[in-house]
Tab-separated table of C-alpha atoms in Angstrom:
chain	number	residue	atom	x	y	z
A	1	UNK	CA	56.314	136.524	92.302
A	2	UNK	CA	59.806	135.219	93.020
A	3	UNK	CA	60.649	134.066	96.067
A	4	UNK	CA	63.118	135.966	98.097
A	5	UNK	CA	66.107	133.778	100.023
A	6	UNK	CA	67.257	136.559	102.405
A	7	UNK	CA	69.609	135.354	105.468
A	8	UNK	CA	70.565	131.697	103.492
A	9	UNK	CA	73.978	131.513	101.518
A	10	UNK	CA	74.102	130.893	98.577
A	11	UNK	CA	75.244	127.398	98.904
A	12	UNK	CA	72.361	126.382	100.773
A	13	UNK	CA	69.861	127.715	97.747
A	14	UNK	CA	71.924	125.968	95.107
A	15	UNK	CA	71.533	122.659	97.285
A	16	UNK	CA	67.708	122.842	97.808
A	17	UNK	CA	67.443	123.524	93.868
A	18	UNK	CA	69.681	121.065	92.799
A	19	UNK	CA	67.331	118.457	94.956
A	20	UNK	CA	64.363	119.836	93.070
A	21	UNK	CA	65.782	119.370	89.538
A	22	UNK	CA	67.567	116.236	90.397
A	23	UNK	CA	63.846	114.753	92.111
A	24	UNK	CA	62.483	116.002	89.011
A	25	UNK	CA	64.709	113.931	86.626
A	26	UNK	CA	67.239	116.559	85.661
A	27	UNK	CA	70.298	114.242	85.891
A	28	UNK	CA	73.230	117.499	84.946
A	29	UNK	CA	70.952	118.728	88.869
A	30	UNK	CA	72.489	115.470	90.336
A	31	UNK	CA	76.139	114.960	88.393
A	32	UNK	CA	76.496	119.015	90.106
A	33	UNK	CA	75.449	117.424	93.569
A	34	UNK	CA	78.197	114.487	92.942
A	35	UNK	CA	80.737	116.930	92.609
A	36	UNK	CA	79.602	118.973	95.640
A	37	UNK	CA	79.307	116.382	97.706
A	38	UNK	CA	81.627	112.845	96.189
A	39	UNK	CA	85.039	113.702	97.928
A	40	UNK	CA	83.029	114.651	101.491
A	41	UNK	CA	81.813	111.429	100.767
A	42	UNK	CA	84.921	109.660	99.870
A	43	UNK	CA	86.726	111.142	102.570
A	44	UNK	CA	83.969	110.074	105.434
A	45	UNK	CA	84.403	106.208	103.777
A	46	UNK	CA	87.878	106.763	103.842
A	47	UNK	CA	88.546	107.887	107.787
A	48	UNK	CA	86.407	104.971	108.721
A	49	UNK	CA	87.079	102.054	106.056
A	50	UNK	CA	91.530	103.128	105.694
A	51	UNK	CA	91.265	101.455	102.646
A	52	UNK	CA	91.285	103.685	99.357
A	53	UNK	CA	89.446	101.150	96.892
A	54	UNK	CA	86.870	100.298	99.509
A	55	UNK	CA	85.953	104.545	100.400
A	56	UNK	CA	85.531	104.431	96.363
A	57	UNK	CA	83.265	101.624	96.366
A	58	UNK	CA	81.545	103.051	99.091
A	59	UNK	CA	81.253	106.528	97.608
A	60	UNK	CA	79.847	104.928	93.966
A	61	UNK	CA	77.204	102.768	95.904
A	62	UNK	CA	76.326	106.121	98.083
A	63	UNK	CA	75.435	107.817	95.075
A	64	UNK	CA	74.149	105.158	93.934
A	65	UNK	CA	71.441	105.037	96.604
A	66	UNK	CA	71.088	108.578	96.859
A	67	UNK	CA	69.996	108.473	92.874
A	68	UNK	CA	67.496	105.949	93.341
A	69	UNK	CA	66.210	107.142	96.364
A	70	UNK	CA	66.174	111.155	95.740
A	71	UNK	CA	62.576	111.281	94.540
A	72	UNK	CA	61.222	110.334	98.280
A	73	UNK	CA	64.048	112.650	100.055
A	74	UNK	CA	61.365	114.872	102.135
A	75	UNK	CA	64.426	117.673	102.689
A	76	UNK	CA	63.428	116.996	106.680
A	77	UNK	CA	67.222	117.180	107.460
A	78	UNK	CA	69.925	118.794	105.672
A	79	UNK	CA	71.175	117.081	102.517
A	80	UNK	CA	74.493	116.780	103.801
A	81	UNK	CA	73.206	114.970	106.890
A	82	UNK	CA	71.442	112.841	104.476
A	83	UNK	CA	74.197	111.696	102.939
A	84	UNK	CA	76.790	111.920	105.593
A	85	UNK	CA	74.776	109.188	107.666
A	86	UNK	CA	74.177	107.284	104.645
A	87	UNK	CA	78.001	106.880	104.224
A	88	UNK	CA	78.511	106.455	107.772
A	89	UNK	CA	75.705	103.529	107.712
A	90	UNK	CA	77.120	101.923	104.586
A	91	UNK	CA	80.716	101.966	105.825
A	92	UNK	CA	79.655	100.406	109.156
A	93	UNK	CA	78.146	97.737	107.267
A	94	UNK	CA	80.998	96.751	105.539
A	95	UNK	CA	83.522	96.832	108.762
A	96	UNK	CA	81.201	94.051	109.959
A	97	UNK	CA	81.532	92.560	106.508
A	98	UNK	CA	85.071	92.366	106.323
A	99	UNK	CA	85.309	91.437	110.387
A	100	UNK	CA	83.723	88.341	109.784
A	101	UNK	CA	85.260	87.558	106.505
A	102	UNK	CA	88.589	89.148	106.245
A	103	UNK	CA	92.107	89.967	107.896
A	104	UNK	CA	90.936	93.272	109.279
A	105	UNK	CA	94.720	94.837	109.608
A	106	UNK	CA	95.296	96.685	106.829
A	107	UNK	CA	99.189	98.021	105.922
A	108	UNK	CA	99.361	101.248	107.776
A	109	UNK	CA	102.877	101.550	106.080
A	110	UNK	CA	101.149	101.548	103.019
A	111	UNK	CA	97.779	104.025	104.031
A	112	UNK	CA	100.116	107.239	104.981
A	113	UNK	CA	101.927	106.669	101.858
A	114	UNK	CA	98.816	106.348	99.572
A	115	UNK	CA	96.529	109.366	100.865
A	116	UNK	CA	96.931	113.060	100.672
A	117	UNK	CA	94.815	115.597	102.729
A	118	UNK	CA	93.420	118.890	101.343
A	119	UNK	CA	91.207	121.733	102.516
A	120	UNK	CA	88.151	122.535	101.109
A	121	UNK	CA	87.711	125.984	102.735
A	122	UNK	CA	90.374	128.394	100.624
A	123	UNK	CA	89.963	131.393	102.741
A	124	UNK	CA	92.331	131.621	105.014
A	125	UNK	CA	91.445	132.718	108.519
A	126	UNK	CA	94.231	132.802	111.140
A	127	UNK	CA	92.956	129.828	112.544
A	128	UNK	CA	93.070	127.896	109.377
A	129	UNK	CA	96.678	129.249	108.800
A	130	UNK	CA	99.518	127.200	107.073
A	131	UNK	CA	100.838	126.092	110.372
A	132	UNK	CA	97.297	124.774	111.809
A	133	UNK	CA	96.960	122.873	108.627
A	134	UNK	CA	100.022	121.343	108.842
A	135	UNK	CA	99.008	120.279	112.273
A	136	UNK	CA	95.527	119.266	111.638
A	137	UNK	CA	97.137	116.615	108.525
A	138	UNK	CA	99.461	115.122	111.431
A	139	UNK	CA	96.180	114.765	114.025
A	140	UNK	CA	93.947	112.729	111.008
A	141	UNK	CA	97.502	110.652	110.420
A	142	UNK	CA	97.271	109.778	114.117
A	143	UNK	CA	93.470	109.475	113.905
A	144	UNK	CA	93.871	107.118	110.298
A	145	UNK	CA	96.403	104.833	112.941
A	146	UNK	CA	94.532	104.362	115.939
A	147	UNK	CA	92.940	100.811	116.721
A	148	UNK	CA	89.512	100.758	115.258
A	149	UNK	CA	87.482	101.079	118.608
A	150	UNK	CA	89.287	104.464	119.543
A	151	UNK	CA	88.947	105.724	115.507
A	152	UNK	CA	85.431	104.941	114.809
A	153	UNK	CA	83.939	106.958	117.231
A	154	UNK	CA	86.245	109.321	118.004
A	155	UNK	CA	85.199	110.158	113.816
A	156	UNK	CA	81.584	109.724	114.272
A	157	UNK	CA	81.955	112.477	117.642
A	158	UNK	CA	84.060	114.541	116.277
A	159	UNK	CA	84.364	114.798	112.555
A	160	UNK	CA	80.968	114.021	112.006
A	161	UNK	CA	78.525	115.225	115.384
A	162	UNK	CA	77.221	112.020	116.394
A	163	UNK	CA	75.749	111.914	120.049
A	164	UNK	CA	77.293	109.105	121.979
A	165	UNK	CA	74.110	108.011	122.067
A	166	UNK	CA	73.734	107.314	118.431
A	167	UNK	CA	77.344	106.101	118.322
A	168	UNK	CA	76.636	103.575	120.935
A	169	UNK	CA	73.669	102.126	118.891
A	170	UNK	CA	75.634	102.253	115.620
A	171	UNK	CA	78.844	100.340	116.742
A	172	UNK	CA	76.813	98.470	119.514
A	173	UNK	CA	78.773	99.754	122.488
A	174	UNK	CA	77.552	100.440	125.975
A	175	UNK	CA	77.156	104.362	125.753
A	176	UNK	CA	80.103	104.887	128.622
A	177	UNK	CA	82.456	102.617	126.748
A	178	UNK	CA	82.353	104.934	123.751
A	179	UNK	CA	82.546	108.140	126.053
A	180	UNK	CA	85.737	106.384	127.419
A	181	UNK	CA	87.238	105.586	124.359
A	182	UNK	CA	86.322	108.996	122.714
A	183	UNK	CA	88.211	110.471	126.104
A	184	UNK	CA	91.551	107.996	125.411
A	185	UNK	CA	91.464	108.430	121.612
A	186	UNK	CA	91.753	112.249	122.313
A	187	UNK	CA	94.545	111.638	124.790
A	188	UNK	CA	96.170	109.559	122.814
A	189	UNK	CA	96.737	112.105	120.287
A	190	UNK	CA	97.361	114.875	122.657
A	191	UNK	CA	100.055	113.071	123.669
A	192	UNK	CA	101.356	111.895	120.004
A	193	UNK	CA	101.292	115.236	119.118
A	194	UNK	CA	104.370	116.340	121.822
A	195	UNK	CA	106.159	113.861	120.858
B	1	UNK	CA	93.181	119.146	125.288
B	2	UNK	CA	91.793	122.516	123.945
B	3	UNK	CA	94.326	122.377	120.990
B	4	UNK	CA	92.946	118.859	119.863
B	5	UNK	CA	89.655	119.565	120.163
B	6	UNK	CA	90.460	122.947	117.826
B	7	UNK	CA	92.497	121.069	115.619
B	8	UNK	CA	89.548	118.391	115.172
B	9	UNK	CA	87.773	121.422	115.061
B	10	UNK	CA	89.143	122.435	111.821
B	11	UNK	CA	89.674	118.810	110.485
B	12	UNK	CA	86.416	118.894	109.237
B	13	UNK	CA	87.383	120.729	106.334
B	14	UNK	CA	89.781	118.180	105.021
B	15	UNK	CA	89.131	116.358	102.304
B	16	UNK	CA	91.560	113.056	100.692
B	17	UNK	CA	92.375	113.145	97.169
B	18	UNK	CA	91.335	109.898	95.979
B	19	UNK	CA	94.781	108.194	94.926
B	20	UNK	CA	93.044	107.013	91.703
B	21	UNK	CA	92.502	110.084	90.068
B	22	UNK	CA	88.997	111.582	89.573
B	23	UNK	CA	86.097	110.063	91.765
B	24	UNK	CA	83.211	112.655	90.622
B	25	UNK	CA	83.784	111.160	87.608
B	26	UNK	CA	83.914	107.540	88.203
B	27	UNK	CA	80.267	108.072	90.169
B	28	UNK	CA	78.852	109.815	87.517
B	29	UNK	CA	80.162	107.060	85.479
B	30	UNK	CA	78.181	104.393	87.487
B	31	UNK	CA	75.089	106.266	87.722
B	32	UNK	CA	74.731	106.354	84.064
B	33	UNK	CA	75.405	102.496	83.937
B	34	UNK	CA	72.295	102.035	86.605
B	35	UNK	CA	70.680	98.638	86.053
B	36	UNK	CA	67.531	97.076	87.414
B	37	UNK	CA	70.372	94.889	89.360
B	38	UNK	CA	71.095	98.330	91.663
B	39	UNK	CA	67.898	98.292	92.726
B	40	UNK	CA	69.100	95.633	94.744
B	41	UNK	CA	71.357	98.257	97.051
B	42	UNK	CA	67.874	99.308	98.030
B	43	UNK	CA	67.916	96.471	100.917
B	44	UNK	CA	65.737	96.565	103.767
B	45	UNK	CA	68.640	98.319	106.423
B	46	UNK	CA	68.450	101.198	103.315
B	47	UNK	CA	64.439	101.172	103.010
B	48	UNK	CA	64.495	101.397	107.025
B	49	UNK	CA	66.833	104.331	107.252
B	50	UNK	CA	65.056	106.122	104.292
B	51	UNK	CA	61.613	105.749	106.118
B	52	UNK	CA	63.473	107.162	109.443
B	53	UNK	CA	65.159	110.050	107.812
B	54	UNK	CA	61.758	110.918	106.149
B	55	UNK	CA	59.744	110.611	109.467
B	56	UNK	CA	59.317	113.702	111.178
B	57	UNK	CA	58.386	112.101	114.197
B	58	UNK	CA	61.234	110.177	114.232
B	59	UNK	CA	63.549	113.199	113.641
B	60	UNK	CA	61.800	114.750	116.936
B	61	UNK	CA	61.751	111.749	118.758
B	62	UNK	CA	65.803	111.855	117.617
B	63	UNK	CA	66.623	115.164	118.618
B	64	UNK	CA	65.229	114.890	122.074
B	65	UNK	CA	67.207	111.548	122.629
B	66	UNK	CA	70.128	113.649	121.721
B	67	UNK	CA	69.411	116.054	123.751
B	68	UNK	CA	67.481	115.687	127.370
B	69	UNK	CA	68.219	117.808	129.107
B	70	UNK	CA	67.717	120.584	126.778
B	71	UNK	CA	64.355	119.479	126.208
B	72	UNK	CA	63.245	118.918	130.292
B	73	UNK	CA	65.010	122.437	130.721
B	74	UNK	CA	62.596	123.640	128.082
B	75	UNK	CA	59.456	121.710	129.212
B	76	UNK	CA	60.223	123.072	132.852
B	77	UNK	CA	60.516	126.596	131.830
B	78	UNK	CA	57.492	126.503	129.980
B	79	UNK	CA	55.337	124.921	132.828
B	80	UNK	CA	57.235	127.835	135.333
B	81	UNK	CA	55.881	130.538	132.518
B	82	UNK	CA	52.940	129.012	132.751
B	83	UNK	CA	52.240	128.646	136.682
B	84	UNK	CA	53.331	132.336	136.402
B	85	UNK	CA	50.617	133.225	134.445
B	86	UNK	CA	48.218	131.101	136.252
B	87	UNK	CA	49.191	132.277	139.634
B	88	UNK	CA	49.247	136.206	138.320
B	89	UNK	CA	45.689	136.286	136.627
B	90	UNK	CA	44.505	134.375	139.956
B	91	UNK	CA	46.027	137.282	141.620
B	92	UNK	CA	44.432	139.677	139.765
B	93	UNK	CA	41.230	138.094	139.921
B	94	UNK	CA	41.091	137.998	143.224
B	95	UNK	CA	41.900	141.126	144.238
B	96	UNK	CA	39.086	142.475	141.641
B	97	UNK	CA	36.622	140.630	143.010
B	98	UNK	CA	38.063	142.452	146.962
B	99	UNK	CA	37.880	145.329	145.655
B	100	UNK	CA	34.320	145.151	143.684
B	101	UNK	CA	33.405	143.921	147.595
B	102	UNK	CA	35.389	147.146	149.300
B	103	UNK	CA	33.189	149.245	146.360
B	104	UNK	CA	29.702	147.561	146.982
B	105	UNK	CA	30.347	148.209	150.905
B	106	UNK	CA	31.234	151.703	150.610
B	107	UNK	CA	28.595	152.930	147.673
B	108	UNK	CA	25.802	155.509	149.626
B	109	UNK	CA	23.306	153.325	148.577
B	110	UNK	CA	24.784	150.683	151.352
B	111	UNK	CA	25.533	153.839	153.315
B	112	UNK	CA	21.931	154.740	153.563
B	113	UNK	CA	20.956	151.418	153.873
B	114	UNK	CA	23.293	150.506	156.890
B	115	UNK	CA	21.594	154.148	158.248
């Protein structure tokens, strides 16, 4: 008998059968999760790393994991959790990377010119309207230019629900130095936005 | 401070456009070029996170970290329901056994007895 999916959308079914087929070898299964999931991806690698070749080379070596990996995914979290702190794992690891071997300041000139923001939900509440948009691309410009220890975890908080607890672990912080800097990051763009 | 929060609030929708075109593509691209050098991105930080995220334990463990007051709010209510319980059936015990007592005492076979 089939199995009835009442009360999940229908997102959330075509997820938990792409897993099965793509587990299961079916590799058109996992090019359909790439494109459901590569520019959430690409954007998380992109807000933390402000470097447009790097959130690419991130997003391939993501997948890349994911692919070689998917056959022990147990499905115990969401997929897009899965993934989301995969990203946010692999992108940490290469801040520290390029702290100790590179010229961390990167052009900000150059970022606002070489990015451009979209929205993946089409309908259009009130909330989402034109002018909120508008707004919300100006609050990620601020957010792409803030000094690294206000950005990262104001992202991890609040584009991506981290507890300051796991924040604090992942950046090695002490937990009420992140809960300050969360506070001034949001301040910061309060006040950049009456400006 | 409300408007940032519901402007972060609905910056989780956005999504960049990758300046170099395509990027679904490129992965898929990459996966189909997988080598036995790859398996290499399977370090031990990846093999550590993979065991976490597959530990249910762990993912317990997690959530009540996350959240602990929550979870002491929820352990306390459950031990109040539970004294409850405990305190009502003693209740109700007790006053059975009074009143098997009060029933004994007044039966006319203690009646004629106490005669």
């Amino acid at each position: 008998m089939e199995k009835k999916n009442y009360g999940k959308k229908p997102r959330e079914i075509d997820e938990k059968v792409l897993i099965a087929k793509s587990k299961s070898g079916d590799k058109a299964a996992f090019e359909e999760l790439v494109r459901q999931f590569s520019k959430y991806v690409y954007t998380t690698a992109f807000f933390i790393l402000r470097d447009a070749q790097e959130a690419e080379d991130v997003s391939q070596e993501v997948f890349v994991k994911v692919y070689l990996s998917i056959k022990g995914f147990r499905g115990l979290s969401s997929f897009k959790t899965w993934i989301r702190k995969l990203t946010v794992n692999t992108c940490i690891d290469k801040l520290r990377l390029r702290s100790k071997t590179l010229d961390k300041k990167i052009s900000l000139e150059k970022m606002t010119e070489e990015y451009e923001i979209d929205f993946t939900e089409s309908g259009m509440s009130l909330e989402k309207s034109y002018f909120n948009q508008e707004t919300v691309k100006e609050v990620l410009k601020i957010i792409v230019n803030l000094d690294e220890n206000y950005r990262i975890p104001l992202i991890l908080r609040d584009l991506q629900d981290y507890s300051y607890r796991e924040i604090a672990e992942l950046i090695d912080k002490p937990i009420g130095t992140v809960k300050t800097n969360i506070h001034r990051a949001r301040k910061m763009i309060k006040d950049k936005l009456k400006e | 401070m409300n408007n940032v929060n519901k402007y972060l609030k609905i910056a989780r929708d956005a999504v960049i456009k990758p300046p170099s075109g395509n990027i679904e593509e490129k992965i898929i691209n990459r996966i189909s070029n997988i080598d036995n050098k790859d398996e290499s991105l399977l370090d031990e930080k990846f093999l550590d996170f993979f065991k976490k995220s597959n530990s249910r334990l762990y993912q317990t463990a997690e959530k009540i970290r996350n959240n602990p007051g929550f979870f002491a709010g929820i352990i306390i209510t459950v031990i109040f329901i539970i004294s409850f319980f405990v305190l009502i059936t003693k209740k109700l015990l007790d006053e059975g056994e009074k009143s098997a007592d009060e029933l004994k005492l007044s039966s006319p076979e203690n009646k004629t007895n106490n005669n």
